[in-house]
Short mmCIF file of C-alpha atoms and ligand atoms in Angstrom, two decimals:
data_model
loop_
_atom_site.label_atom_id
_atom_site.label_comp_id
_atom_site.label_asym_id
_atom_site.label_seq_id
_atom_site.Cartn_x
_atom_site.Cartn_y
_atom_site.Cartn_z
CA MET A 807 159.88 -229.16 82.91
CA GLY A 808 156.29 -227.94 83.19
CA PRO A 809 153.36 -229.87 81.82
CA PRO A 810 152.99 -229.83 78.05
CA ARG A 811 150.50 -227.24 76.84
CA GLN A 812 149.99 -225.86 73.44
CA ARG A 813 147.66 -223.73 71.42
CA ILE A 814 147.00 -224.64 67.83
CA ILE A 815 145.25 -222.55 65.22
CA THR A 816 144.33 -224.73 62.31
CA THR A 817 143.54 -223.42 58.87
CA LEU A 818 140.73 -224.71 56.75
CA LEU A 819 143.36 -225.92 54.30
CA LEU A 820 144.91 -228.07 57.01
CA ILE A 821 141.53 -229.41 58.09
CA ALA A 822 140.67 -230.26 54.51
CA THR A 823 143.77 -232.42 54.28
CA LEU A 824 143.21 -234.21 57.59
CA PHE A 825 141.94 -237.72 57.25
CA PHE A 826 142.05 -240.24 60.02
CA SER A 827 143.64 -243.42 58.79
CA GLY A 828 143.15 -246.48 61.02
CA ALA A 829 139.39 -246.63 60.41
CA PRO A 830 138.49 -249.36 57.96
CA ALA A 831 135.05 -248.97 56.40
CA ALA A 832 134.16 -252.46 57.65
CA ALA A 833 134.38 -251.22 61.24
CA HIS A 834 130.76 -250.06 61.23
CA ASP A 835 129.18 -253.07 62.89
CA GLN A 836 132.05 -253.97 65.20
CA ALA A 837 133.97 -251.94 67.74
CA THR A 838 137.64 -251.62 66.86
CA PRO A 839 139.65 -253.22 69.68
CA GLY A 840 142.20 -251.08 71.49
CA LEU A 841 140.21 -247.84 71.51
CA HIS A 842 139.54 -246.15 74.82
CA PRO A 843 135.78 -245.94 75.47
CA VAL A 844 134.14 -242.59 74.76
CA ILE A 845 131.42 -241.04 76.92
CA LEU A 846 129.50 -238.19 75.23
CA LEU A 847 127.78 -235.30 77.03
CA PRO A 848 125.65 -233.18 74.69
CA GLY A 849 124.85 -229.46 74.86
CA TYR A 850 121.92 -227.57 76.30
CA SER A 851 118.49 -228.95 75.26
CA CYS A 852 120.09 -232.02 73.62
CA SER A 853 118.83 -234.63 76.07
CA GLN A 854 115.31 -235.91 75.59
CA LEU A 855 113.04 -235.94 78.61
CA ASP A 856 110.00 -238.13 79.33
CA ALA A 857 107.24 -237.03 81.68
CA ARG A 858 104.35 -238.57 83.59
CA LEU A 859 101.50 -236.60 85.20
CA THR A 860 100.02 -237.49 88.59
CA ASP A 861 96.80 -236.42 90.33
CA ASP A 862 98.60 -233.41 91.80
CA TYR A 863 99.01 -231.88 88.36
CA GLU A 864 96.86 -228.81 87.79
CA PRO A 865 96.68 -228.16 84.05
CA PRO A 866 96.69 -224.49 82.94
CA THR A 867 94.08 -225.44 80.30
CA PRO A 868 91.96 -228.62 80.21
CA ALA A 869 93.85 -229.81 77.10
CA CYS A 870 97.09 -229.95 79.09
CA GLY A 871 95.55 -232.40 81.56
CA VAL A 872 94.53 -235.03 78.99
CA ARG A 873 97.75 -236.96 79.62
CA LYS A 874 96.81 -237.39 83.29
CA GLN A 875 94.23 -240.00 82.37
CA GLY A 876 96.75 -242.02 80.35
CA ARG A 877 99.19 -242.19 83.31
CA GLY A 878 102.01 -243.44 81.12
CA TRP A 879 105.33 -241.85 80.27
CA PHE A 880 105.31 -239.59 77.22
CA ARG A 881 108.01 -237.60 75.46
CA LEU A 882 108.00 -234.12 76.94
CA TRP A 883 111.21 -232.79 75.40
CA GLU A 884 111.39 -232.62 72.50
CA ASN A 885 108.16 -233.95 70.98
CA TYR A 886 108.66 -232.16 67.70
CA THR A 887 105.92 -234.17 65.97
CA ALA A 888 103.32 -233.10 68.50
CA LEU A 889 104.34 -229.45 68.28
CA GLN A 890 104.22 -229.51 64.50
CA GLU A 891 100.76 -231.05 64.54
CA ASP A 892 99.34 -228.96 67.33
CA PRO A 893 101.09 -225.70 68.30
CA ALA A 894 98.39 -225.27 70.96
CA LEU A 895 100.38 -227.82 72.95
CA LEU A 896 103.19 -225.28 73.48
CA PRO A 897 101.67 -223.81 76.68
CA CYS A 898 101.33 -227.38 78.01
CA TYR A 899 105.02 -228.05 77.30
CA GLN A 900 105.94 -224.79 78.94
CA ASP A 901 103.89 -225.55 82.00
CA GLN A 902 105.11 -229.12 82.36
CA LEU A 903 108.76 -228.12 81.82
CA HIS A 904 108.90 -225.22 84.27
CA LEU A 905 110.67 -225.64 87.59
CA VAL A 906 109.78 -224.40 91.04
CA TYR A 907 112.05 -223.62 93.96
CA ASP A 908 111.22 -225.64 97.06
CA HIS A 909 112.19 -223.44 100.00
CA ALA A 910 111.90 -226.26 102.53
CA ALA A 911 114.26 -228.50 100.57
CA GLY A 912 116.44 -225.59 99.45
CA ASP A 913 116.41 -227.05 95.96
CA TYR A 914 114.70 -226.87 92.58
CA ARG A 915 111.92 -229.30 91.71
CA ASN A 916 109.64 -230.16 88.81
CA ALA A 917 106.24 -228.50 88.75
CA PRO A 918 103.82 -230.26 91.17
CA GLY A 919 102.39 -233.42 89.65
CA VAL A 920 105.04 -233.70 86.92
CA GLU A 921 107.55 -236.56 87.07
CA THR A 922 110.38 -236.56 84.56
CA ARG A 923 113.23 -238.80 83.52
CA VAL A 924 116.05 -238.53 81.02
CA VAL A 925 115.59 -240.89 78.05
CA SER A 926 118.01 -243.83 77.63
CA PHE A 927 120.81 -242.88 80.02
CA GLY A 928 124.03 -244.66 79.05
CA THR A 929 123.28 -244.55 75.33
CA THR A 930 123.39 -241.84 72.67
CA ARG A 931 119.74 -242.50 71.72
CA SER A 932 118.62 -239.56 73.83
CA PHE A 933 120.53 -237.17 71.53
CA ARG A 934 118.67 -238.21 68.39
CA PHE A 935 115.86 -235.88 67.42
CA ASP A 936 113.15 -235.83 64.77
CA ASP A 937 113.52 -232.09 64.71
CA PRO A 938 115.82 -231.12 61.79
CA VAL A 939 117.16 -228.11 63.74
CA GLN A 940 118.14 -230.22 66.75
CA LYS A 941 119.94 -232.70 64.45
CA ASN A 942 122.76 -230.27 63.71
CA ALA A 943 122.75 -228.74 67.18
CA CYS A 944 123.12 -232.03 69.05
CA LEU A 945 125.63 -234.89 68.76
CA GLU A 946 124.05 -237.18 66.19
CA ARG A 947 126.60 -236.40 63.48
CA LEU A 948 129.52 -236.83 65.90
CA VAL A 949 128.11 -240.24 66.89
CA GLU A 950 128.08 -241.21 63.18
CA ALA A 951 131.62 -239.89 62.68
CA LEU A 952 132.86 -241.88 65.70
CA GLU A 953 131.11 -245.00 64.41
CA GLY A 954 132.98 -244.47 61.14
CA ALA A 955 136.23 -244.43 63.13
CA GLY A 956 135.60 -247.78 64.85
CA TYR A 957 133.42 -246.83 67.79
CA LYS A 958 130.27 -248.82 68.51
CA GLU A 959 127.27 -247.81 70.59
CA GLY A 960 127.04 -249.87 73.77
CA SER A 961 130.52 -251.40 73.33
CA ASN A 962 132.91 -248.48 73.52
CA LEU A 963 130.60 -245.52 72.84
CA PHE A 964 128.18 -244.28 75.51
CA GLY A 965 125.98 -241.26 76.14
CA ALA A 966 125.36 -239.34 79.34
CA PRO A 967 122.22 -237.23 78.81
CA TYR A 968 121.17 -234.97 81.69
CA ASP A 969 118.18 -232.83 82.63
CA PHE A 970 119.39 -229.55 81.15
CA ARG A 971 116.84 -227.45 83.09
CA TYR A 972 118.85 -228.03 86.25
CA ALA A 973 122.38 -226.70 86.80
CA PRO A 974 125.45 -228.37 88.23
CA ALA A 975 125.78 -227.49 91.91
CA ALA A 976 128.68 -227.00 94.30
CA PRO A 977 129.33 -229.59 97.04
CA GLY A 978 127.12 -228.97 100.07
CA VAL A 979 124.32 -227.36 98.04
CA ALA A 980 121.08 -229.38 97.92
CA ALA A 981 120.82 -230.49 94.29
CA ARG A 982 118.91 -233.73 93.79
CA SER A 983 119.08 -233.63 90.00
CA PHE A 984 122.85 -233.06 89.77
CA ALA A 985 123.60 -235.57 92.56
CA GLY A 986 121.58 -238.22 90.70
CA PHE A 987 123.43 -237.45 87.49
CA ARG A 988 126.82 -237.71 89.22
CA SER A 989 126.15 -241.16 90.61
CA ARG A 990 124.79 -242.48 87.31
CA LEU A 991 127.75 -241.08 85.36
CA THR A 992 130.20 -242.56 87.88
CA ARG A 993 128.65 -246.01 87.42
CA LEU A 994 128.53 -245.60 83.62
CA ILE A 995 132.22 -244.71 83.43
CA GLU A 996 133.24 -247.61 85.68
CA ARG A 997 131.16 -250.04 83.60
CA ALA A 998 132.51 -248.66 80.27
CA SER A 999 136.04 -249.11 81.57
CA GLU A 1000 135.39 -252.67 82.79
CA MET A 1001 133.85 -253.60 79.42
CA ASN A 1002 136.99 -252.37 77.65
CA GLY A 1003 139.84 -254.15 79.43
CA ASN A 1004 139.84 -251.60 82.28
CA LYS A 1005 140.94 -248.83 79.95
CA PRO A 1006 140.14 -245.36 81.29
CA VAL A 1007 137.52 -243.41 79.32
CA ILE A 1008 137.61 -240.30 77.16
CA ILE A 1009 134.90 -237.81 78.14
CA VAL A 1010 133.80 -235.72 75.13
CA THR A 1011 131.46 -232.78 75.65
CA HIS A 1012 129.80 -230.12 73.54
CA SER A 1013 128.81 -226.73 74.95
CA PHE A 1014 126.91 -227.01 78.28
CA GLY A 1015 127.95 -230.68 78.56
CA GLY A 1016 131.40 -229.26 79.41
CA ASP A 1017 130.04 -227.46 82.49
CA TYR A 1018 128.36 -230.65 83.70
CA ALA A 1019 131.49 -232.76 83.12
CA LEU A 1020 133.89 -230.26 84.70
CA GLU A 1021 131.88 -230.08 87.93
CA PHE A 1022 131.43 -233.87 87.87
CA LEU A 1023 135.23 -234.24 87.68
CA HIS A 1024 135.82 -231.74 90.50
CA GLN A 1025 133.49 -233.69 92.76
CA SER A 1026 135.04 -237.09 91.95
CA PRO A 1027 138.02 -238.09 94.14
CA LEU A 1028 141.37 -237.42 92.43
CA PRO A 1029 142.51 -241.09 92.52
CA TRP A 1030 139.20 -242.07 90.83
CA ARG A 1031 139.71 -239.42 88.12
CA ARG A 1032 143.26 -240.65 87.47
CA ARG A 1033 142.14 -244.26 87.33
CA TYR A 1034 139.06 -243.79 85.11
CA VAL A 1035 139.54 -240.68 82.94
CA LYS A 1036 142.15 -240.80 80.22
CA HIS A 1037 141.25 -237.52 78.59
CA PHE A 1038 138.66 -234.73 78.67
CA VAL A 1039 137.85 -233.36 75.20
CA VAL A 1040 135.81 -230.17 75.42
CA LEU A 1041 134.12 -228.77 72.30
CA CYS A 1042 132.89 -225.14 72.33
CA ALA A 1043 133.24 -224.77 76.10
CA GLY A 1044 131.03 -221.98 77.40
CA ILE A 1045 132.28 -222.41 80.96
CA GLY A 1046 132.09 -218.99 82.61
CA GLY A 1047 128.81 -217.92 81.02
CA SER A 1048 127.93 -215.53 78.27
CA PRO A 1049 126.66 -211.94 77.74
CA LEU A 1050 124.04 -213.41 75.41
CA ILE A 1051 122.23 -214.75 78.47
CA MET A 1052 121.79 -211.20 79.76
CA GLN A 1053 119.66 -210.59 76.66
CA VAL A 1054 117.71 -213.79 77.36
CA VAL A 1055 117.10 -212.65 80.92
CA ALA A 1056 116.12 -209.13 79.80
CA SER A 1057 113.73 -210.64 77.26
CA THR A 1058 111.52 -211.87 80.11
CA MET A 1059 110.60 -208.16 80.40
CA GLY A 1060 109.19 -208.33 76.86
CA SER A 1061 112.12 -207.52 74.56
CA PRO A 1062 113.07 -209.99 71.80
CA PRO A 1063 115.31 -212.92 72.81
CA PRO A 1064 118.68 -213.08 71.06
CA PRO A 1065 119.33 -214.92 67.85
CA PRO A 1066 120.20 -217.73 67.19
CA THR A 1067 116.53 -218.28 67.69
CA LEU A 1068 116.74 -221.92 68.76
CA LEU A 1069 118.82 -221.16 71.83
CA GLY A 1070 116.82 -218.02 72.59
CA THR A 1071 113.56 -219.92 72.28
CA VAL A 1072 114.67 -222.89 74.30
CA LEU A 1073 116.01 -220.72 77.08
CA SER A 1074 112.89 -218.58 77.05
CA LEU A 1075 110.78 -221.72 77.28
CA GLY A 1076 111.70 -221.97 80.96
CA ASN A 1077 110.71 -218.32 81.38
CA ARG A 1078 113.38 -217.79 84.05
CA SER A 1079 112.23 -220.77 86.10
CA PHE A 1080 115.09 -223.05 84.97
CA GLU A 1081 117.85 -223.32 87.54
CA VAL A 1082 120.35 -223.15 84.73
CA ILE A 1083 119.59 -219.61 83.57
CA PRO A 1084 121.47 -217.74 86.35
CA PHE A 1085 124.25 -220.32 86.04
CA PHE A 1086 124.76 -219.22 82.39
CA LEU A 1087 125.24 -215.55 83.31
CA PRO A 1088 128.76 -214.19 82.70
CA SER A 1089 131.17 -215.05 85.51
CA PRO A 1090 133.17 -212.25 87.16
CA LYS A 1091 136.15 -214.60 86.97
CA VAL A 1092 136.00 -214.49 83.14
CA TYR A 1093 134.44 -211.10 82.40
CA GLY A 1094 135.63 -208.99 85.37
CA ASP A 1095 134.20 -205.48 85.63
CA ARG A 1096 133.97 -204.73 81.91
CA PRO A 1097 130.54 -203.24 81.01
CA LEU A 1098 128.37 -205.90 79.34
CA VAL A 1099 125.04 -204.08 79.43
CA ILE A 1100 125.31 -200.36 78.74
CA THR A 1101 122.62 -197.80 79.53
CA ARG A 1102 122.86 -194.03 79.65
CA ALA A 1103 122.65 -193.83 83.42
CA LYS A 1104 124.31 -197.07 84.52
CA ASN A 1105 126.45 -199.91 83.21
CA TYR A 1106 126.26 -203.52 84.30
CA SER A 1107 129.22 -205.91 84.39
CA ALA A 1108 129.58 -209.48 85.64
CA GLU A 1109 130.59 -207.96 88.98
CA ASN A 1110 127.35 -206.07 89.59
CA MET A 1111 125.08 -208.77 88.18
CA PRO A 1112 122.67 -208.64 91.16
CA GLU A 1113 121.91 -205.00 90.27
CA PHE A 1114 121.23 -206.00 86.66
CA LEU A 1115 118.96 -208.83 87.79
CA ALA A 1116 117.02 -206.40 89.98
CA ALA A 1117 116.73 -203.99 87.03
CA VAL A 1118 115.17 -206.71 84.85
CA GLY A 1119 112.64 -207.66 87.50
CA PHE A 1120 114.21 -210.55 89.42
CA SER A 1121 112.88 -210.91 92.95
CA ASP A 1122 115.14 -210.72 96.01
CA ASP A 1123 114.74 -214.49 96.34
CA GLU A 1124 115.88 -215.13 92.78
CA ILE A 1125 118.85 -212.83 93.28
CA ALA A 1126 119.76 -214.57 96.53
CA ARG A 1127 119.78 -217.90 94.67
CA TYR A 1128 122.04 -216.41 92.00
CA ARG A 1129 124.45 -215.47 94.81
CA THR A 1130 124.32 -218.75 96.70
CA ARG A 1131 124.01 -221.34 93.91
CA ALA A 1132 125.20 -220.01 90.54
CA LEU A 1133 127.92 -217.53 91.46
CA PRO A 1134 130.12 -219.74 93.70
CA LEU A 1135 130.30 -222.32 90.94
CA THR A 1136 131.15 -219.88 88.15
CA LEU A 1137 133.84 -218.30 90.36
CA ASN A 1138 135.43 -221.68 90.86
CA ILE A 1139 136.78 -222.46 87.38
CA ARG A 1140 139.86 -224.60 87.98
CA ALA A 1141 141.95 -227.45 86.57
CA PRO A 1142 140.30 -230.91 86.51
CA LEU A 1143 143.79 -232.48 86.79
CA VAL A 1144 143.13 -234.92 83.94
CA PRO A 1145 144.58 -234.38 80.42
CA MET A 1146 142.38 -231.93 78.54
CA THR A 1147 141.91 -230.70 74.97
CA CYS A 1148 139.64 -227.74 74.15
CA ILE A 1149 138.46 -227.35 70.57
CA SER A 1150 136.80 -224.02 69.85
CA GLY A 1151 135.36 -222.13 66.92
CA ILE A 1152 136.49 -218.55 66.30
CA GLY A 1153 135.91 -215.88 63.69
CA VAL A 1154 132.12 -215.80 64.07
CA PRO A 1155 130.39 -212.63 65.36
CA THR A 1156 129.31 -213.34 68.95
CA ILE A 1157 127.27 -211.12 71.30
CA ASP A 1158 129.71 -209.26 73.50
CA ARG A 1159 127.80 -206.21 74.80
CA LEU A 1160 124.22 -204.96 74.77
CA VAL A 1161 123.16 -201.33 74.65
CA TYR A 1162 119.74 -200.37 76.04
CA SER A 1163 120.26 -196.61 75.96
CA ASP A 1164 117.15 -195.70 77.95
CA ALA A 1165 117.45 -198.71 80.27
CA ASN A 1166 114.12 -199.81 78.81
CA PHE A 1167 114.43 -203.59 78.86
CA THR A 1168 111.24 -204.09 76.88
CA GLU A 1169 113.02 -202.62 73.84
CA LYS A 1170 115.30 -204.42 71.40
CA PRO A 1171 118.92 -203.75 72.41
CA GLN A 1172 121.69 -202.62 70.10
CA VAL A 1173 124.16 -205.51 69.98
CA VAL A 1174 127.95 -205.14 69.85
CA ASN A 1175 129.64 -208.32 68.64
CA GLY A 1176 133.01 -209.76 69.57
CA ASP A 1177 134.91 -212.89 68.51
CA GLY A 1178 133.74 -216.41 69.21
CA ASP A 1179 131.67 -219.21 67.69
CA GLY A 1180 128.37 -217.28 67.56
CA ILE A 1181 127.36 -218.38 71.07
CA VAL A 1182 130.52 -218.86 73.12
CA ASN A 1183 132.89 -215.89 73.28
CA LEU A 1184 136.61 -216.24 72.69
CA GLU A 1185 137.02 -214.75 76.18
CA ASN A 1186 135.67 -217.97 77.74
CA VAL A 1187 138.26 -220.10 75.97
CA LEU A 1188 141.09 -217.73 76.91
CA ALA A 1189 139.92 -217.98 80.53
CA LEU A 1190 140.25 -221.78 80.39
CA GLU A 1191 143.79 -221.37 79.10
CA ARG A 1192 144.49 -218.96 81.97
CA PHE A 1193 142.93 -220.94 84.82
CA ILE A 1194 143.48 -224.50 83.63
CA GLY A 1195 146.23 -224.45 80.99
CA ASN A 1196 148.54 -222.34 83.17
CA ASP A 1197 148.02 -224.38 86.33
CA PRO A 1198 151.32 -226.26 86.92
CA ALA A 1199 149.34 -229.15 88.46
CA GLN A 1200 147.30 -229.70 85.27
CA PRO A 1201 148.95 -232.72 83.53
CA TYR A 1202 148.24 -231.76 79.90
CA PHE A 1203 146.27 -228.98 78.24
CA LYS A 1204 145.85 -228.21 74.55
CA SER A 1205 143.65 -225.57 72.94
CA VAL A 1206 142.74 -225.92 69.26
CA PHE A 1207 140.94 -223.16 67.35
CA ILE A 1208 139.05 -223.77 64.13
CA PRO A 1209 138.50 -220.54 62.18
CA ASN A 1210 135.05 -219.63 60.86
CA THR A 1211 133.40 -222.46 62.73
CA THR A 1212 130.11 -221.91 64.52
CA HIS A 1213 128.94 -223.45 67.76
CA ASN A 1214 126.84 -226.01 65.89
CA GLY A 1215 129.22 -226.21 62.92
CA MET A 1216 131.75 -227.80 65.30
CA ILE A 1217 129.54 -230.89 65.48
CA SER A 1218 127.92 -230.77 62.05
CA ASP A 1219 130.47 -229.48 59.47
CA ASP A 1220 132.38 -232.35 57.89
CA SER A 1221 135.73 -230.59 58.15
CA ALA A 1222 135.30 -229.75 61.84
CA LEU A 1223 134.00 -233.24 62.66
CA LYS A 1224 137.05 -234.77 61.02
CA LEU A 1225 139.31 -232.70 63.20
CA VAL A 1226 137.32 -233.52 66.34
CA VAL A 1227 137.49 -237.27 65.64
CA THR A 1228 141.22 -236.97 64.94
CA GLU A 1229 141.75 -235.34 68.33
CA ILE A 1230 139.70 -238.05 70.06
CA LEU A 1231 141.71 -240.80 68.37
CA LYS A 1232 144.94 -239.00 69.31
CA ALA A 1233 143.78 -238.90 72.93
CA SER A 1234 142.98 -242.62 72.73
CA GLN A 1235 146.43 -243.42 71.35
CA ALA A 1236 148.42 -241.19 73.74
CA THR A 1237 150.72 -243.29 75.90
CA SER A 1238 150.86 -241.14 79.04
C1 NAG B 274 104.33 -236.95 71.04
O1 NAG B 274 103.05 -236.37 71.15
C2 NAG B 274 102.06 -237.04 70.43
C3 NAG B 274 100.77 -236.22 70.48
O2 NAG B 274 100.52 -235.76 71.78
C4 NAG B 274 101.86 -238.45 71.01
O3 NAG B 274 100.89 -239.15 70.29
C5 NAG B 274 103.20 -239.18 70.93
O4 NAG B 274 103.10 -240.42 71.59
C6 NAG B 274 104.30 -238.37 71.61
N1 NAG B 274 105.58 -239.02 71.36
C7 NAG B 274 106.24 -239.68 72.32
C8 NAG B 274 107.54 -240.29 71.91
O5 NAG B 274 105.84 -239.73 73.47
C1 NAG B 275 107.07 -215.47 82.71
O1 NAG B 275 107.44 -214.99 84.00
C2 NAG B 275 106.99 -213.68 84.30
C3 NAG B 275 107.60 -213.27 85.63
O2 NAG B 275 107.53 -214.29 86.58
C4 NAG B 275 105.46 -213.68 84.30
O3 NAG B 275 104.98 -212.39 84.56
C5 NAG B 275 104.96 -214.13 82.92
O4 NAG B 275 103.57 -214.24 82.91
C6 NAG B 275 105.55 -215.50 82.56
N1 NAG B 275 105.21 -215.83 81.18
C7 NAG B 275 104.78 -217.05 80.82
C8 NAG B 275 104.54 -217.25 79.37
O5 NAG B 275 104.61 -217.95 81.63
C1 NAG B 276 129.39 -197.25 80.30
O1 NAG B 276 130.34 -197.92 79.50
C2 NAG B 276 130.65 -197.19 78.31
C3 NAG B 276 131.53 -198.09 77.45
O2 NAG B 276 132.59 -198.64 78.18
C4 NAG B 276 131.31 -195.87 78.69
O3 NAG B 276 131.62 -195.13 77.51
C5 NAG B 276 130.35 -195.07 79.55
O4 NAG B 276 130.96 -193.90 80.01
C6 NAG B 276 129.87 -195.90 80.75
N1 NAG B 276 128.77 -195.19 81.38
C7 NAG B 276 128.65 -195.08 82.70
C8 NAG B 276 127.42 -194.39 83.19
O5 NAG B 276 129.51 -195.50 83.48
C1 NAG B 277 109.83 -198.82 76.69
O1 NAG B 277 109.72 -199.27 75.33
C2 NAG B 277 108.43 -199.69 74.98
C3 NAG B 277 108.50 -200.29 73.58
O2 NAG B 277 109.17 -199.44 72.69
C4 NAG B 277 107.44 -198.51 75.12
O3 NAG B 277 106.14 -198.94 74.78
C5 NAG B 277 107.48 -197.99 76.55
O4 NAG B 277 106.67 -196.84 76.67
C6 NAG B 277 108.90 -197.65 76.97
N1 NAG B 277 108.92 -197.36 78.39
C7 NAG B 277 109.44 -196.24 78.90
C8 NAG B 277 109.40 -196.09 80.39
O5 NAG B 277 109.97 -195.39 78.20
C1 NAG B 278 136.73 -216.69 57.34
O1 NAG B 278 135.66 -216.06 56.66
C2 NAG B 278 135.98 -214.76 56.20
C3 NAG B 278 134.71 -214.12 55.66
O2 NAG B 278 133.95 -215.03 54.92
C4 NAG B 278 137.10 -214.84 55.16
O3 NAG B 278 137.45 -213.55 54.72
C5 NAG B 278 138.32 -215.50 55.80
O4 NAG B 278 139.33 -215.69 54.84
C6 NAG B 278 137.95 -216.85 56.41
N1 NAG B 278 139.09 -217.34 57.18
C7 NAG B 278 139.56 -218.56 57.05
C8 NAG B 278 140.75 -218.90 57.88
O5 NAG B 278 139.05 -219.38 56.30
#
C-alpha cells in the first residue's frame, strides 16, 4: 500500500459545525499535557526587526542619522507608531532596510553601518504588531486560538521569526542570514522537544514561512527530521512563487504595485534590493512555459524569466543572481519526508497573468485573475500535491481547501482558524 494521501474540500457549513472538544476554558494559563509542541513560522513581513547604527552609516538625510548618536537598538520593522507620527521617517526606514550584495563574500548584507536582529527569537512576541493591518496578516490570532486549545507560550508554543528580507538558500551558497536561522531553529526545536517529554514538534507555517521551513527541513539530516518533526502544517503555501511578483518587479519601473496594497508596499519597500524578491518569482517547475506577462511583441513565462528581468531594467548582475541563487531553489521543490498537511484558501480572484500591451512597464497592466487565495495561486498548491503528495517516499500528505478564504482570512477568520487548530490537534494526536 502507498502512503496515505487525501484531498479534502470543506464547505463553510462543515467548518461552521467544527468545534474542537478537548480544550477546557481553564487551559488558558497552563499548557495542556500530552500535546506535541508547536513551532510557528509567520509570513512575509511578520517578524519584527531591531536595528542599531554604527559610525559607518551614511544617512540619506540628516534626520535619518539621529539614531547614530543614541547607539542603542531601536525597532526598525515595523515601528508603526513612528511612521504614523512622522511619515518623513519612511525614507529612513527604506534606507536602513535595504540590502546590498557583497561581491567578495558572494552574499547579501545589510546596508553599511546598519546592524539588525530579529526580535525575540523562540517566542511569538515578534509576530505581535501595533499596526492594525499587520494584526490580521500575521499570526497573532492563531496564537490566541492555540492558547484557547491548551497551548502555552514558552511551554509548548514557540515562534521562529526570521529576517524576511533575505531568502532561503541552497546548500553550498553563501547565505549568512539563512545559515544563522537554520542553526537557531534547530536548537529551538531540540529544546522544545526536550521540554515536552522528548515529543517531536509540529511545525506550523503561514505563507512565506512555508518556504523557510521546507528548505530548513531539506537541509536537516533525515534521521534528525524523523526524530524531531512529527508533522509539518503548511497554511497558504506560496512555494513556487507567484505571477503577482512580476507586477511588483515591473513596478520598480514606475507602474503601480499590485493590490493588496500591504504586500505590494512592503515588497516595494526593498525597491528590488531584498534578496527575497527574485526568490518569489514564479518557478518554471510550477508555471512551465505558460505566458504570465503578455505584450504585443513578446510573451514572458517562468521559463524565460531572465528576459523579463532584463526588460524591466534588471542589471546583468541581478539576473545572474536570479539564476544562481533563486532559480535552483525554486526548481527543487520536493518531499520533506515528514508527515505534511497543506491548508489552502480557494475561490478568491488571484493575479494569474498581466497584460502590458505596448510592453511599457511604467503603465498600469491589465490583470487577468485565476483561482487562489488572493495572493497564492491554486497552481502552487496543485504543484505541491504533484511533487510532494505523489512521491511514494513521502510518509503522509493531506491537502485541505477552504472555499472563499483569503490569504489573511486563513489566519484571521474564526471559521478558518477553527479548522486550522483542529488540523493541528489532529496532527498532535496522530499515532504514527
Ligand atoms: C519607534 O520610533 C519612535 C520614534 O522614532 C521611538 O521613540 C520608539 O522608541 C520606537 N519604538 C521602538 C520599539 O523602538
Ligand atoms: C529604486 O531602484 C531604482 C533602480 O535601482 C532606482 O533608480 C530608484 O531611485 C530607487 N528608488 C528608491 C525610492 O530608492
Ligand atoms: C502571447 O500569449 C497570448 C495568450 O496566450 C497569445 O494569444 C499570443 O499569441 C502570444 N503572443 C506572442 C507574441 O507569442
Ligand atoms: C509609457 O507610459 C507612460 C505613462 O502612460 C508614458 O508617459 C510614456 O510616454 C510611455 N512610453 C512609451 C515609450 O510609449
Ligand atoms: C463563495 O462566494 C461566492 C460569491 O460570494 C458564492 O456564490 C459561493 O456560494 C461561495 N461558496 C461557498 C462554498 O461558500
